[in-house]
Amino acid sequence: MPPDGPEFQSVGVVGGGLIGMSWAALFLAHGCDVTVVDPDETCAARLEAYLPAAWNNLTALGWATQPTPRLPRVTQDVAALAGVGFVQENGPERLDVKRAILRDLEAVLAPDAPIASSTSSFMASDLQDGARHPERILVAHPMNPPHLVPMVELVAGRDTAPKVLDTAERFYTQMRRVPIRVRREVPGHLANRLTSALYREAVHLVAEGIASVEDIDKAVAYGPGLRWALMGPHLTYHLGGGAAGYRGYLDHLGPTQQARWKSLGAPELTDRLKDDLVAGMARALEAQDQATLVQRRDDALEALLKLKAAFDL
């Protein structure tokens, strides 16, 4: 981080939902002045309730620059973002809504202020259509919750200026994130495509009566998920090849992988299947409190990040 703090002292967060609140907590923890714009009148109260627990995790990880959180400015007026240096957009996942938000932002922002969208599916080029300064628009997609899951994937659109991508990468690195550059635009970027591939098969297994929602989640959480928390699939299979490494794995077990690929399902999310999935989740939860589950997850993520750092993984 620069000696005087983050590169952008003033940051705008558009959309104060789960993702927006998490980004706001992270930016605040690193000493940024944060303005949150959201049309919901309850946004300020929700943020005030959200920050203490998030701050505890950020402090325990050494990512907070002060012992107690200071509240961001919360407003319904996008004009309040005039003068901010960087904007993280977290609006609803609808292309028309996001383009409208970008139009409003461009009416008040300086021409060189980067606008990074947290969109989970849309391509930056689609967001750039009709923009006054499309060169400053990029995708910066996190995973929930962004203040604890370090990955942020950066994707340029057809008009994104290379220097804007460099600036965003530098800023997120200052925020203790792990930026990943996706080389080519594709719906869902990188991480969501990987998770979607697994989720598709998880849904297929329920639809075909092969396993329950609960057992499928156990299979991931107590099986490959433990390894995936430490390393990705390529490195996992490299180690699975023993002394022969990745080449040995591919030569020896590649054919069985291909055989499995051919049998993977492509379920259709019918109303009946959605009902089955929701009912299976209800049975697995056994009336566990949602807020308690979220806090347990976040505390576990904190501990896992410390563990990964201790083992340099």
PDB file of N, CA and C in Angstrom, residues 23 26 63 141-142 146 148-154 169 172-181 305 308 313:
ATOM      1  N   TRP A  23     -18.200  -4.865   0.391  1.00  0.00           N
ATOM      2  CA  TRP A  23     -17.187  -3.994  -0.207  1.00  0.00           C
ATOM      3  C   TRP A  23     -16.966  -2.758   0.656  1.00  0.00           C
ATOM      4  N   LEU A  26     -14.776  -3.461   3.579  1.00  0.00           N
ATOM      5  CA  LEU A  26     -13.379  -3.631   3.191  1.00  0.00           C
ATOM      6  C   LEU A  26     -12.710  -2.286   2.916  1.00  0.00           C
ATOM      7  N   TRP A  63      -6.420  -6.569   8.673  1.00  0.00           N
ATOM      8  CA  TRP A  63      -6.760  -5.774   7.499  1.00  0.00           C
ATOM      9  C   TRP A  63      -7.432  -4.450   7.855  1.00  0.00           C
ATOM     10  N   HIS A 141     -15.328  -8.696 -10.454  1.00  0.00           N
ATOM     11  CA  HIS A 141     -16.301  -9.600  -9.832  1.00  0.00           C
ATOM     12  C   HIS A 141     -15.691 -10.301  -8.626  1.00  0.00           C
ATOM     13  N   PRO A 142     -16.313 -10.147  -7.448  1.00  0.00           N
ATOM     14  CA  PRO A 142     -15.852 -10.840  -6.252  1.00  0.00           C
ATOM     15  C   PRO A 142     -16.667 -12.093  -6.009  1.00  0.00           C
ATOM     16  N   PRO A 146     -17.177 -10.305  -0.194  1.00  0.00           N
ATOM     17  CA  PRO A 146     -15.936  -9.751  -0.747  1.00  0.00           C
ATOM     18  C   PRO A 146     -14.904  -9.312   0.293  1.00  0.00           C
ATOM     19  N   LEU A 148     -14.013 -10.876   2.850  1.00  0.00           N
ATOM     20  CA  LEU A 148     -13.281 -12.026   3.378  1.00  0.00           C
ATOM     21  C   LEU A 148     -12.741 -12.941   2.292  1.00  0.00           C
ATOM     22  N   VAL A 149     -13.449 -13.092   1.195  1.00  0.00           N
ATOM     23  CA  VAL A 149     -12.952 -13.932   0.092  1.00  0.00           C
ATOM     24  C   VAL A 149     -12.075 -13.044  -0.793  1.00  0.00           C
ATOM     25  N   PRO A 150     -10.771 -13.285  -0.835  1.00  0.00           N
ATOM     26  CA  PRO A 150      -9.868 -12.307  -1.454  1.00  0.00           C
ATOM     27  C   PRO A 150      -9.953 -12.188  -2.964  1.00  0.00           C
ATOM     28  N   MET A 151     -10.386 -13.235  -3.657  1.00  0.00           N
ATOM     29  CA  MET A 151     -10.359 -13.193  -5.116  1.00  0.00           C
ATOM     30  C   MET A 151     -11.256 -12.098  -5.668  1.00  0.00           C
ATOM     31  N   VAL A 152     -10.742 -11.379  -6.668  1.00  0.00           N
ATOM     32  CA  VAL A 152     -11.565 -10.486  -7.485  1.00  0.00           C
ATOM     33  C   VAL A 152     -11.081 -10.640  -8.916  1.00  0.00           C
ATOM     34  N   GLU A 153     -12.002 -11.018  -9.806  1.00  0.00           N
ATOM     35  CA  GLU A 153     -11.587 -11.246 -11.193  1.00  0.00           C
ATOM     36  C   GLU A 153     -11.860 -10.000 -12.021  1.00  0.00           C
ATOM     37  N   LEU A 154     -10.823  -9.572 -12.718  1.00  0.00           N
ATOM     38  CA  LEU A 154     -10.871  -8.349 -13.517  1.00  0.00           C
ATOM     39  C   LEU A 154     -11.019  -8.731 -14.987  1.00  0.00           C
ATOM     40  N   GLU A 169      -6.190  -3.215 -10.740  1.00  0.00           N
ATOM     41  CA  GLU A 169      -5.408  -4.299 -10.142  1.00  0.00           C
ATOM     42  C   GLU A 169      -4.554  -3.785  -8.989  1.00  0.00           C
ATOM     43  N   TYR A 172      -6.967  -2.946  -5.925  1.00  0.00           N
ATOM     44  CA  TYR A 172      -7.471  -4.123  -5.216  1.00  0.00           C
ATOM     45  C   TYR A 172      -6.342  -4.836  -4.461  1.00  0.00           C
ATOM     46  N   THR A 173      -5.148  -4.798  -5.008  1.00  0.00           N
ATOM     47  CA  THR A 173      -4.009  -5.373  -4.281  1.00  0.00           C
ATOM     48  C   THR A 173      -3.771  -4.604  -2.993  1.00  0.00           C
ATOM     49  N   GLN A 174      -3.923  -3.283  -3.044  1.00  0.00           N
ATOM     50  CA  GLN A 174      -3.814  -2.474  -1.825  1.00  0.00           C
ATOM     51  C   GLN A 174      -4.895  -2.839  -0.816  1.00  0.00           C
ATOM     52  N   MET A 175      -6.037  -3.295  -1.311  1.00  0.00           N
ATOM     53  CA  MET A 175      -7.136  -3.722  -0.441  1.00  0.00           C
ATOM     54  C   MET A 175      -6.958  -5.163   0.048  1.00  0.00           C
ATOM     55  N   ARG A 176      -5.784  -5.740  -0.166  1.00  0.00           N
ATOM     56  CA  ARG A 176      -5.458  -7.118   0.229  1.00  0.00           C
ATOM     57  C   ARG A 176      -6.293  -8.153  -0.527  1.00  0.00           C
ATOM     58  N   ARG A 177      -6.721  -7.800  -1.739  1.00  0.00           N
ATOM     59  CA  ARG A 177      -7.424  -8.762  -2.581  1.00  0.00           C
ATOM     60  C   ARG A 177      -6.402  -9.507  -3.451  1.00  0.00           C
ATOM     61  N   VAL A 178      -6.855 -10.568  -4.068  1.00  0.00           N
ATOM     62  CA  VAL A 178      -6.028 -11.337  -5.009  1.00  0.00           C
ATOM     63  C   VAL A 178      -6.654 -11.159  -6.400  1.00  0.00           C
ATOM     64  N   PRO A 179      -6.194 -10.164  -7.164  1.00  0.00           N
ATOM     65  CA  PRO A 179      -6.787  -9.923  -8.491  1.00  0.00           C
ATOM     66  C   PRO A 179      -6.383 -11.006  -9.486  1.00  0.00           C
ATOM     67  N   ILE A 180      -7.349 -11.401 -10.300  1.00  0.00           N
ATOM     68  CA  ILE A 180      -7.124 -12.367 -11.371  1.00  0.00           C
ATOM     69  C   ILE A 180      -7.590 -11.710 -12.669  1.00  0.00           C
ATOM     70  N   ARG A 181      -6.745 -11.720 -13.666  1.00  0.00           N
ATOM     71  CA  ARG A 181      -7.126 -11.152 -14.957  1.00  0.00           C
ATOM     72  C   ARG A 181      -7.684 -12.257 -15.861  1.00  0.00           C
ATOM     73  N   LEU A 305      -8.289 -18.379   6.218  1.00  0.00           N
ATOM     74  CA  LEU A 305      -7.319 -17.458   5.617  1.00  0.00           C
ATOM     75  C   LEU A 305      -6.021 -17.423   6.432  1.00  0.00           C
ATOM     76  N   LYS A 308      -4.197 -20.701   5.640  1.00  0.00           N
ATOM     77  CA  LYS A 308      -3.571 -20.679   4.339  1.00  0.00           C
ATOM     78  C   LYS A 308      -2.292 -19.829   4.365  1.00  0.00           C
ATOM     79  N   LEU A 313      -0.268 -21.290   1.313  1.00  0.00           N
ATOM     80  CA  LEU A 313      -1.116 -21.931   0.307  1.00  0.00           C
ATOM     81  C   LEU A 313      -2.236 -20.993  -0.121  1.00  0.00           C
TER      82      LEU A 313
END
